Coordinates of N, CA and C in Angstrom, one line a residue:
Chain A
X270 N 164.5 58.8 183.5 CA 164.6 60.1 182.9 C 165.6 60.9 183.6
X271 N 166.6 61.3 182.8 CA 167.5 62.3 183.6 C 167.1 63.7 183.6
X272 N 167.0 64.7 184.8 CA 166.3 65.6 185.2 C 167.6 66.6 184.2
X273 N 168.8 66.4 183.6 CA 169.7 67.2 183.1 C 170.0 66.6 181.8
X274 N 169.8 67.6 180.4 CA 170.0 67.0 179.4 C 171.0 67.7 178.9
X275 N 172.0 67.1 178.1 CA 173.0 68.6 177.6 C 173.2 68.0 175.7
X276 N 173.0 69.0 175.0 CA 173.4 68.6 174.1 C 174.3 69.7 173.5
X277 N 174.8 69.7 171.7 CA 175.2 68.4 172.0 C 175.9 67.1 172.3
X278 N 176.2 66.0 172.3 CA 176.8 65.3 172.9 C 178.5 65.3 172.4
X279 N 178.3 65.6 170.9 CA 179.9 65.1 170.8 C 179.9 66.7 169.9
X280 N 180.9 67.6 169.4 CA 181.6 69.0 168.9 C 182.9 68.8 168.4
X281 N 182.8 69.3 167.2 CA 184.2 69.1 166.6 C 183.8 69.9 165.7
X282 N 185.6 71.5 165.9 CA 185.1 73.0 165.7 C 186.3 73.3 165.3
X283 N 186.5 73.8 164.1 CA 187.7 74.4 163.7 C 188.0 76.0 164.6
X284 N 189.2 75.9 164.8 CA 189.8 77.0 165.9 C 189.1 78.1 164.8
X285 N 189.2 78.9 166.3 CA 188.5 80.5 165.7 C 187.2 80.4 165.7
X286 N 186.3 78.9 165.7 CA 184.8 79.1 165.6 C 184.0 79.6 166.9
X287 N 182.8 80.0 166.9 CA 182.0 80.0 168.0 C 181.2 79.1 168.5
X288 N 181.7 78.1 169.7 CA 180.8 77.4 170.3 C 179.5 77.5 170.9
X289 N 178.7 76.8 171.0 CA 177.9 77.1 172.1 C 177.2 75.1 172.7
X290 N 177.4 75.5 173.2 CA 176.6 74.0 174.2 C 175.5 74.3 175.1
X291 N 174.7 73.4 175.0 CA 173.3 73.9 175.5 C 173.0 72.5 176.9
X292 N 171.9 73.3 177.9 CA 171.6 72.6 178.9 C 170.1 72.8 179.1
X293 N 169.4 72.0 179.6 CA 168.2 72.0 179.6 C 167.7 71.3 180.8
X294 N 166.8 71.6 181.9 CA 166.8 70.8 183.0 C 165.1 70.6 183.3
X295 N 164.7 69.7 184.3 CA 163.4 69.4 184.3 C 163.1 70.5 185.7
X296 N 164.1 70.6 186.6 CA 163.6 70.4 187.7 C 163.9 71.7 188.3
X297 N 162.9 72.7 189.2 CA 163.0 73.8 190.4 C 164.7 74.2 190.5
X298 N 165.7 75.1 190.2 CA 166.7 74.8 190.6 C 167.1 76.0 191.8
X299 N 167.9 76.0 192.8 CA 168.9 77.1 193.1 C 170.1 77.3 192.5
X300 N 171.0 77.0 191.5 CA 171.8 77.0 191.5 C 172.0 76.4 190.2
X301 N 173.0 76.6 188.8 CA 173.4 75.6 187.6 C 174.9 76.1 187.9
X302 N 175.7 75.1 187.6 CA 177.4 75.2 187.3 C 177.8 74.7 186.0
X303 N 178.5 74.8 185.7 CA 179.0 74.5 184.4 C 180.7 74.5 184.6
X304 N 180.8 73.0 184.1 CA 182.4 72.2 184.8 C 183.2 71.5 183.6
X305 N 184.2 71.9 183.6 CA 185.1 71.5 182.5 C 186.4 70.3 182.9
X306 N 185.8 69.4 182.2 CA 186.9 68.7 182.4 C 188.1 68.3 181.6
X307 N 189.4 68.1 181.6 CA 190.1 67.5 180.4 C 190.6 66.4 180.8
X308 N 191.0 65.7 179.7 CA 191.7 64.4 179.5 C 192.4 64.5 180.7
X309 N 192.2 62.8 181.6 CA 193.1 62.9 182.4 C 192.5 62.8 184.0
X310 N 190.9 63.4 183.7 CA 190.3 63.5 184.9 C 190.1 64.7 185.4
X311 N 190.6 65.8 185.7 CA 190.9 66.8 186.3 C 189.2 67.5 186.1
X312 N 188.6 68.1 186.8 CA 187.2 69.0 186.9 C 187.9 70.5 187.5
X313 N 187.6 71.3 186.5 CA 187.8 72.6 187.0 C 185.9 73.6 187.0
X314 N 185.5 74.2 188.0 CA 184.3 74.8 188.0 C 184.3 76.3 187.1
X315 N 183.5 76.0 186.1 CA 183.6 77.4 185.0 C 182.7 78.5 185.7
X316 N 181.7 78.3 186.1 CA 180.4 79.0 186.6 C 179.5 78.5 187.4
X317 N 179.0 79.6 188.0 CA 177.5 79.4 189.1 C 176.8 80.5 189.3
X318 N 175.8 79.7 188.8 CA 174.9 81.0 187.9 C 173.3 80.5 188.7
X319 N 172.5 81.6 189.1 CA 171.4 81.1 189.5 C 170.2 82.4 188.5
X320 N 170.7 83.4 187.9 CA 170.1 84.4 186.7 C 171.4 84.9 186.2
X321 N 170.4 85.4 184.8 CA 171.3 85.9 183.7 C 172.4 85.2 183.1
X322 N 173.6 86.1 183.1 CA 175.1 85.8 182.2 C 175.9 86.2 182.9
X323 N 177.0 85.8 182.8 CA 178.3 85.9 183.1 C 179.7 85.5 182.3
X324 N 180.4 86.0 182.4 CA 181.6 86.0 181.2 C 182.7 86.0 181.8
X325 N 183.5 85.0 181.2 CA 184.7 85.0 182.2 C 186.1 84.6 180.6
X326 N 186.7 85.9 180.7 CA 187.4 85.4 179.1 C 187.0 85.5 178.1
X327 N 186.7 84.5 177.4 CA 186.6 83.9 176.1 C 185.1 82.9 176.0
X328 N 184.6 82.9 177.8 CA 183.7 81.9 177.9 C 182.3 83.2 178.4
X329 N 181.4 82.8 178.5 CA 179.9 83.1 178.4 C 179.3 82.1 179.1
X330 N 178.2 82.4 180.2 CA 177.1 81.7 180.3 C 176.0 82.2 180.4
X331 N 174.8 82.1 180.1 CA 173.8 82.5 180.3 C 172.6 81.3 180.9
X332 N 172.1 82.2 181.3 CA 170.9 81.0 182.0 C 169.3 81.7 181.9
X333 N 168.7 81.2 181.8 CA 166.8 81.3 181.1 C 166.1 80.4 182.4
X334 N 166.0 81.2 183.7 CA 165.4 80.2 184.3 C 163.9 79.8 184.3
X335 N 163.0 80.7 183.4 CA 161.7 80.5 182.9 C 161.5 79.0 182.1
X336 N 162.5 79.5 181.2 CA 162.8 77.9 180.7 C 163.7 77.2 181.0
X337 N 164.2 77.1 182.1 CA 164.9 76.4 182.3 C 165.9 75.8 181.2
X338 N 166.4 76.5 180.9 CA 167.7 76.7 179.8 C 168.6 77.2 180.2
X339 N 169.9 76.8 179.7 CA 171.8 77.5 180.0 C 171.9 76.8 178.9
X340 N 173.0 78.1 178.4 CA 173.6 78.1 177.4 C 175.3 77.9 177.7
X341 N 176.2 77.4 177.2 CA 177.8 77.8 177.6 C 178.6 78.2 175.8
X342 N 178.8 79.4 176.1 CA 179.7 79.7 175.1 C 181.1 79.9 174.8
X343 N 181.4 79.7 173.9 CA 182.9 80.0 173.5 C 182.9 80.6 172.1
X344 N 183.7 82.1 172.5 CA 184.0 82.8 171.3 C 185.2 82.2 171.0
X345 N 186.2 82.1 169.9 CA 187.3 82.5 168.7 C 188.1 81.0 170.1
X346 N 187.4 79.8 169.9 CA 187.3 79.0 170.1 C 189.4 78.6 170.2
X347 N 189.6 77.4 170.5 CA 191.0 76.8 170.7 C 191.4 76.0 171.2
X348 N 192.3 74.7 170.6 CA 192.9 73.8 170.7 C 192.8 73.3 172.5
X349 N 193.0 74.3 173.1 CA 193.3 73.9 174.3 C 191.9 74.2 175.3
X350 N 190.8 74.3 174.3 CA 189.3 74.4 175.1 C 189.1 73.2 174.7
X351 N 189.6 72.3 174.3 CA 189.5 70.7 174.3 C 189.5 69.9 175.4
X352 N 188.1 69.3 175.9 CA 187.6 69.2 176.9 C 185.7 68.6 177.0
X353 N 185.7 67.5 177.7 CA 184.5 67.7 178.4 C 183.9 68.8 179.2
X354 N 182.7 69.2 178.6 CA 181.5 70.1 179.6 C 180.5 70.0 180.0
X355 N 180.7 70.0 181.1 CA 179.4 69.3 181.9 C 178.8 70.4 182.9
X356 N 177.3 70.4 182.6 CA 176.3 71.5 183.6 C 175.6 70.4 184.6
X357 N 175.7 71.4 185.9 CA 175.1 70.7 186.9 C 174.1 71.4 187.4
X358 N 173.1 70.9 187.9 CA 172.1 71.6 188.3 C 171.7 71.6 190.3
X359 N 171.8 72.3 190.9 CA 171.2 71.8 192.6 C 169.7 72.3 192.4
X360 N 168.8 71.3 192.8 CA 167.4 71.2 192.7 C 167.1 72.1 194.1
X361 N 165.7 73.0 194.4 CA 165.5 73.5 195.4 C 165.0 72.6 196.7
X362 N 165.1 71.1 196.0 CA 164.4 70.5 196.6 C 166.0 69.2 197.6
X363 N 166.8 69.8 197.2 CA 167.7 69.1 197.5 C 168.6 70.1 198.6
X364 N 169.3 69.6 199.6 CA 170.2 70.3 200.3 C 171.6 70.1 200.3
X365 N 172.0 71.2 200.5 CA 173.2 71.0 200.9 C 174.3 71.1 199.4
X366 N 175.3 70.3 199.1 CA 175.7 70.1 197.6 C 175.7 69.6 197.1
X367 N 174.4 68.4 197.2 CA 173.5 67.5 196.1 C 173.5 68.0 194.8
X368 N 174.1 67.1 193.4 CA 173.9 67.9 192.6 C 173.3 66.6 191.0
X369 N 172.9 67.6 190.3 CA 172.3 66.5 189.2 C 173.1 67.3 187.8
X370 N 173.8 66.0 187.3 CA 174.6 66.3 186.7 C 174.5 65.9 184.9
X371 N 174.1 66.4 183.6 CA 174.7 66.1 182.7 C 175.2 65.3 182.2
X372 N 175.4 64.5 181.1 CA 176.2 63.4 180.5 C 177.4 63.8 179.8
X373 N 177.5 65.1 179.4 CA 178.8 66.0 179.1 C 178.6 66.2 177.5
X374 N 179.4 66.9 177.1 CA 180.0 67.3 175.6 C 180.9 67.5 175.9
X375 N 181.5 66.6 174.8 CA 182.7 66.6 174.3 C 182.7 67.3 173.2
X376 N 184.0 68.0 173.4 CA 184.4 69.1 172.5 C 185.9 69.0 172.5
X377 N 185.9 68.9 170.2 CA 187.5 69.0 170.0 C 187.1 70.2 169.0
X378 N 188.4 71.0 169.5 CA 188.8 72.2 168.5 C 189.9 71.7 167.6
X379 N 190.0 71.7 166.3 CA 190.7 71.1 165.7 C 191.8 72.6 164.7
X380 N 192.9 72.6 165.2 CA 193.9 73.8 165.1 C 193.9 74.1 163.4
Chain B
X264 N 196.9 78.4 198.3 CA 196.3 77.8 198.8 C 196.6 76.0 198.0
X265 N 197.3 75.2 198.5 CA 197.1 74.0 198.3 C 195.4 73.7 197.9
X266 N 195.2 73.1 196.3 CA 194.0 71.8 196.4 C 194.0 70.9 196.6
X267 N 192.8 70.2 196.4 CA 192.3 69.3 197.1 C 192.9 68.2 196.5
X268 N 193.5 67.0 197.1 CA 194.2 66.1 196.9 C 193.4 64.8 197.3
X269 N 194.1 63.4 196.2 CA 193.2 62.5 196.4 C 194.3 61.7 196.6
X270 N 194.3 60.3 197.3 CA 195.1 59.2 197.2 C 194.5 58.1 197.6
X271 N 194.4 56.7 197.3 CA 195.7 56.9 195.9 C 195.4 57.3 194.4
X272 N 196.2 57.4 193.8 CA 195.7 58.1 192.9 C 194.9 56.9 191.5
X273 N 195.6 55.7 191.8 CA 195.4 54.5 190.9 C 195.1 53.2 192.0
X274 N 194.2 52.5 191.6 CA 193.8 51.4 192.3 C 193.4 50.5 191.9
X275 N 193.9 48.5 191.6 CA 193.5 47.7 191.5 C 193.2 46.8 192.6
X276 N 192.0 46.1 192.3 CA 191.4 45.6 193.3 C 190.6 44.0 192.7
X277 N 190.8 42.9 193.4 CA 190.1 42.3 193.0 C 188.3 42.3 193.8
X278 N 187.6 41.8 192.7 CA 185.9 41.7 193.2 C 185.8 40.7 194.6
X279 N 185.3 41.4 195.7 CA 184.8 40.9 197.1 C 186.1 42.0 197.6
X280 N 187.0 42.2 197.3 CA 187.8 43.1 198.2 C 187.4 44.5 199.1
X281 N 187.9 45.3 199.6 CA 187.4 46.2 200.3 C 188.3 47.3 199.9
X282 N 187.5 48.5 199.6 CA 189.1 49.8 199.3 C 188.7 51.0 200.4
X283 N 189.5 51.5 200.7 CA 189.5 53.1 201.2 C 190.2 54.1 200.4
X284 N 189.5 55.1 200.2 CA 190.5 56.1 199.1 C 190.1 57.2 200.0
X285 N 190.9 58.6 200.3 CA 191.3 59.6 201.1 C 190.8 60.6 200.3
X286 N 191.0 61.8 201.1 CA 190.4 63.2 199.8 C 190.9 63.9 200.9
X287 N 191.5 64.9 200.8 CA 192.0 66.3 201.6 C 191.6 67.5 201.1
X288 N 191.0 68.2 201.8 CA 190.0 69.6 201.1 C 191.4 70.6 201.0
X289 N 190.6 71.7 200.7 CA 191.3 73.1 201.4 C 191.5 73.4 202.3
X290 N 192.1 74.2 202.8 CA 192.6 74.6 204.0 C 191.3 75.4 204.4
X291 N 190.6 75.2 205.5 CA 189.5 76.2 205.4 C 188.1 75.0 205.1
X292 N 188.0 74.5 204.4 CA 186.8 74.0 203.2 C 186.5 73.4 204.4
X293 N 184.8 73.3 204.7 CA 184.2 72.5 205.7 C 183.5 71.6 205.1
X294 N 182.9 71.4 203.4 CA 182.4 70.4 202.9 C 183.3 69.6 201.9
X295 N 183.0 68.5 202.0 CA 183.5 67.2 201.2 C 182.5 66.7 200.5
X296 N 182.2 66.2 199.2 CA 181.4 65.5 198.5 C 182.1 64.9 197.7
X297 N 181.3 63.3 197.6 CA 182.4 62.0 196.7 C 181.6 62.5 195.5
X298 N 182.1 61.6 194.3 CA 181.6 61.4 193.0 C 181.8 60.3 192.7
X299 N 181.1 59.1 191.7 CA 181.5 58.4 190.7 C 181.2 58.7 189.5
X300 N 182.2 58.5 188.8 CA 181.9 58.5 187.1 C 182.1 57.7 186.2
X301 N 181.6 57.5 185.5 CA 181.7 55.9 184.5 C 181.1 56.5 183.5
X302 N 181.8 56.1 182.3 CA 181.4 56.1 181.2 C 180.2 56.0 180.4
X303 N 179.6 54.8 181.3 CA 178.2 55.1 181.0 C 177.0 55.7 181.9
X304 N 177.2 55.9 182.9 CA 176.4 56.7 183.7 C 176.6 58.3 183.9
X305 N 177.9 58.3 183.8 CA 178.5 59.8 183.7 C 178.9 60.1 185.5
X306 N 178.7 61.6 185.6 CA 179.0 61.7 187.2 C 177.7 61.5 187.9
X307 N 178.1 60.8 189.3 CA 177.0 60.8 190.1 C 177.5 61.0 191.4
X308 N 176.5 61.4 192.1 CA 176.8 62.4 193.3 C 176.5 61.1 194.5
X309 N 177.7 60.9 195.2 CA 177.8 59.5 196.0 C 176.9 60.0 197.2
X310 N 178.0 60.9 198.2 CA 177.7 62.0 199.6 C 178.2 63.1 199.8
X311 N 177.7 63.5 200.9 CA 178.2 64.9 201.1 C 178.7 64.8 202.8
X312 N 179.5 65.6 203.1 CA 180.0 65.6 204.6 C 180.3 66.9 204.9
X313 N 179.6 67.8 206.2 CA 179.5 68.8 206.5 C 180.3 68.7 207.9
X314 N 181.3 69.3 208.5 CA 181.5 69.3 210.0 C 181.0 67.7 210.5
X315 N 182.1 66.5 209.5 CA 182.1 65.5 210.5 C 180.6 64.3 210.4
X316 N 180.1 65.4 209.5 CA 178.4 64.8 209.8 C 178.3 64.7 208.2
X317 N 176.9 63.3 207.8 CA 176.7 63.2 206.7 C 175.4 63.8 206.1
X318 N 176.0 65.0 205.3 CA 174.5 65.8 205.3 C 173.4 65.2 203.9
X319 N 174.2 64.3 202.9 CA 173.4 64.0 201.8 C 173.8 62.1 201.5
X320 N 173.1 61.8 201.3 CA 173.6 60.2 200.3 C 172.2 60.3 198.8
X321 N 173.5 59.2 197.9 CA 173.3 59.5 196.7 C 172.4 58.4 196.7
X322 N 171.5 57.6 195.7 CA 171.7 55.9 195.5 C 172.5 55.1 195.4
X323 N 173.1 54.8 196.4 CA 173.7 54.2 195.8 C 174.1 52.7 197.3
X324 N 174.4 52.1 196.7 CA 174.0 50.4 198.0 C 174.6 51.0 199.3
X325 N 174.6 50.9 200.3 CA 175.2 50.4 201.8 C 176.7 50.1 201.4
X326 N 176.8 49.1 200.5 CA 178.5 49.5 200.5 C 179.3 50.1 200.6
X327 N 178.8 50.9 200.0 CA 179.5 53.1 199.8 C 179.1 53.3 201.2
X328 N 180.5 53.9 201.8 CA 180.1 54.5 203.0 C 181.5 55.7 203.0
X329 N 181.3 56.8 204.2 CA 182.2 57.5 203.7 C 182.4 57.8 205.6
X330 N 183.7 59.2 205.6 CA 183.3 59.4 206.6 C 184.1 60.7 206.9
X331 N 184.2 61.4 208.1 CA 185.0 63.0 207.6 C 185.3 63.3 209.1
X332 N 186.9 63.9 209.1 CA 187.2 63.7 210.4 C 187.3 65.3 210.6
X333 N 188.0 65.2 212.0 CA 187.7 66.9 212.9 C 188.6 68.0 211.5
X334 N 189.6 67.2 210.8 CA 190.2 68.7 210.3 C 189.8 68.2 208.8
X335 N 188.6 68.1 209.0 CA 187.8 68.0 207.2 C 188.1 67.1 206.2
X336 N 189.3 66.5 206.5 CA 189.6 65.1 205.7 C 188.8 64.4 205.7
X337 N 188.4 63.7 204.5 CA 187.3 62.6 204.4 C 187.8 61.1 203.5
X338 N 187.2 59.9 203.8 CA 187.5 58.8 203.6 C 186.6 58.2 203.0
X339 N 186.3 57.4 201.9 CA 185.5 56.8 201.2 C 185.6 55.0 201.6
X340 N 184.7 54.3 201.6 CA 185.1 52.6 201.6 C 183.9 52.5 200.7
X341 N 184.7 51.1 200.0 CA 183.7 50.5 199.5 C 184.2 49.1 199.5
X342 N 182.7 48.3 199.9 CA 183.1 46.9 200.8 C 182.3 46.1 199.8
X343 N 183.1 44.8 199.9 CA 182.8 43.7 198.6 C 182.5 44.3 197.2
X344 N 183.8 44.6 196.7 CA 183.7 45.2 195.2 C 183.2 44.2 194.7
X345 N 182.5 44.9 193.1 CA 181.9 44.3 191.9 C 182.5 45.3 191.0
X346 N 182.6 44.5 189.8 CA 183.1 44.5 188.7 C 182.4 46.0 188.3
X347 N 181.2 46.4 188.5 CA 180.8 47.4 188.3 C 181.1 49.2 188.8
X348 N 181.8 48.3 189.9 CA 182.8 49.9 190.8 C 183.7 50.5 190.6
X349 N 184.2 50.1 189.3 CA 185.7 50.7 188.5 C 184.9 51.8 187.8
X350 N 185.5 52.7 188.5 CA 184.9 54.0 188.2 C 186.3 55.0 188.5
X351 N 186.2 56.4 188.2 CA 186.8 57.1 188.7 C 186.0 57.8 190.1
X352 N 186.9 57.9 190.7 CA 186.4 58.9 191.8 C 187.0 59.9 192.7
X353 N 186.0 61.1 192.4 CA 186.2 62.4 192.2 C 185.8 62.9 193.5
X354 N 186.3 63.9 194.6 CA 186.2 64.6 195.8 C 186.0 66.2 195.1
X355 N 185.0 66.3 196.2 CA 185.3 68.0 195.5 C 185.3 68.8 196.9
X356 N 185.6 70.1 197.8 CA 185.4 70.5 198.5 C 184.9 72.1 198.2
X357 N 184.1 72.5 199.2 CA 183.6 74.0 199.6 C 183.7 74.4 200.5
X358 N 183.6 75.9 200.6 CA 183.5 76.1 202.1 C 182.3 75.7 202.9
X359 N 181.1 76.3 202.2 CA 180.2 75.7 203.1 C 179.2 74.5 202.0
X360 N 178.0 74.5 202.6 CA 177.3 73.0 202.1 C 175.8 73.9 201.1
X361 N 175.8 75.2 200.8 CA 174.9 75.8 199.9 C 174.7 75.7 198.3
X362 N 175.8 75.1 197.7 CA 175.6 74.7 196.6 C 176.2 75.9 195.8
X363 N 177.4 76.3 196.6 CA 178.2 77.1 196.0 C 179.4 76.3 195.0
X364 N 180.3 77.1 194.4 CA 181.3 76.6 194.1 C 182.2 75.5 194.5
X365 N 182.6 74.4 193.9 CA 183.2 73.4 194.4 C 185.2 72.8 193.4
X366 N 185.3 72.6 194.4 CA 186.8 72.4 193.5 C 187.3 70.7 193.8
X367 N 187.9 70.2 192.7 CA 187.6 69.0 192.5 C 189.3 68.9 192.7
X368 N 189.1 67.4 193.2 CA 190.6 66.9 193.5 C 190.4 65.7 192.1
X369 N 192.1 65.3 191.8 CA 192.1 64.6 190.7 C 191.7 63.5 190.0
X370 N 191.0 62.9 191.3 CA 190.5 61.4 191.2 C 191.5 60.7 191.9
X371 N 190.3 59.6 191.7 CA 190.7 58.0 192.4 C 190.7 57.0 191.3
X372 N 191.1 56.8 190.3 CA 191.1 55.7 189.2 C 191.2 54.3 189.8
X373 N 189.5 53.3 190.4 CA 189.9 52.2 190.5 C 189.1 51.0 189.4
X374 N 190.2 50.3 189.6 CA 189.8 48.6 188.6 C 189.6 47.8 189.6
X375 N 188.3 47.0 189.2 CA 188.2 46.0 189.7 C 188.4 44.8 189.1
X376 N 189.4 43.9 189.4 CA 189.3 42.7 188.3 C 188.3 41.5 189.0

């Protein structure tokens, strides 16, 4: 069982739309990130969020740690937010920068 | 500030071989943590290296071993490849080891044939 679920798995969004990608986790956490990758390999860190929202741009995250829910948004969506997204979670039970990670969404904005 | 840099950047290897791949943090960054990712497992979290010292390991065999010198540079091996180790692999560094923000270098792209 993977303690990090993300759905959903595959997104294909005409520019201008509103995304949202969802994360769902089993486990105690300190800590969720939410990591963008593009073609090519490269991982850039969008957020680290342990309550509430935060907004950075065009992106949004929110987190529900009662339910253990995060959400990652994208308003007025674009070609170049084409990319893998992947939420990680650090367990309270883990130290250090142990992290449990998501299977990703993929997301194509289509111009 | 220079990122974190990986070399080499591409690697073929045949199965029973041995590799070492490098990772250079930030200037400053006192943690190193590896990654593998494969397409079908996704990312997984190998180790972690704090000041030299190994503060986490992932599951993953005795083959995987890593190691991190006085100015935070860290070194990956992996001894008697299998066909199963062609993976990418990703370094990421922090400043410290709390499960703060982490910045990823570009990978290690290896094949095993």
């Amino acid at each position: 069982k993977n303690e990090v679920e993300q759905s959903p798995q595959n997104l294909t969004a005409q520019e201008g739309e509103f995304i949202t990608i969802n994360c769902s986790y089993s486990v105690g956490i300190s800590a969720l990130h939410w990591l963008q990758q593009h073609p090519g390999g490269g991982i850039v860190s969008l957020f680290m969020l342990s309550s509430g929202k935060k907004k950075h741009g065009r992106l949004i995250a929110t987190i529900n740690i009662q339910e253990k829910h995060s959400s990652l948004h994208i308003t007025a969506s674009h070609p170049r937010d084409s990319a893998v997204y992947i939420c990680a979670v650090r367990p309270f039970s883990n130290t250090g920068n142990q992290f449990y990670f998501g299977t990703g969404t993929s997301l194509t904005v289509i111009p | 500030k220079a990122g974190v840099t990986q070399t080499p950047r591409y690697l073929i290897k045949t199965r029973g071989q041995q590799v070492t791949l490098s990772c250079s943090p930030i200037s400053g960054h006192r943690s190193v943590s590896w990654y593998q990712q494969t397409p079908g497992q996704g990312l997984q979290f190998l180790f972690e290296y704090f000041s030299e010292t190994q503060r986490n390991k992932g599951n993953f065999p005795g083959r995987f071993s890593g190691r991190q010198f006085s100015n935070s540079r860290s070194e990956m091996n992996v001894s008697t490849l299998e066909l199963g180790d062609s993976a990418l692999y990703l370094c990421a560094s922090s400043l410290w080891t709390s499960g703060e923000t982490q910045y990823f270098g570009p990978g290690t792209r290896l094949l095993v044939l």
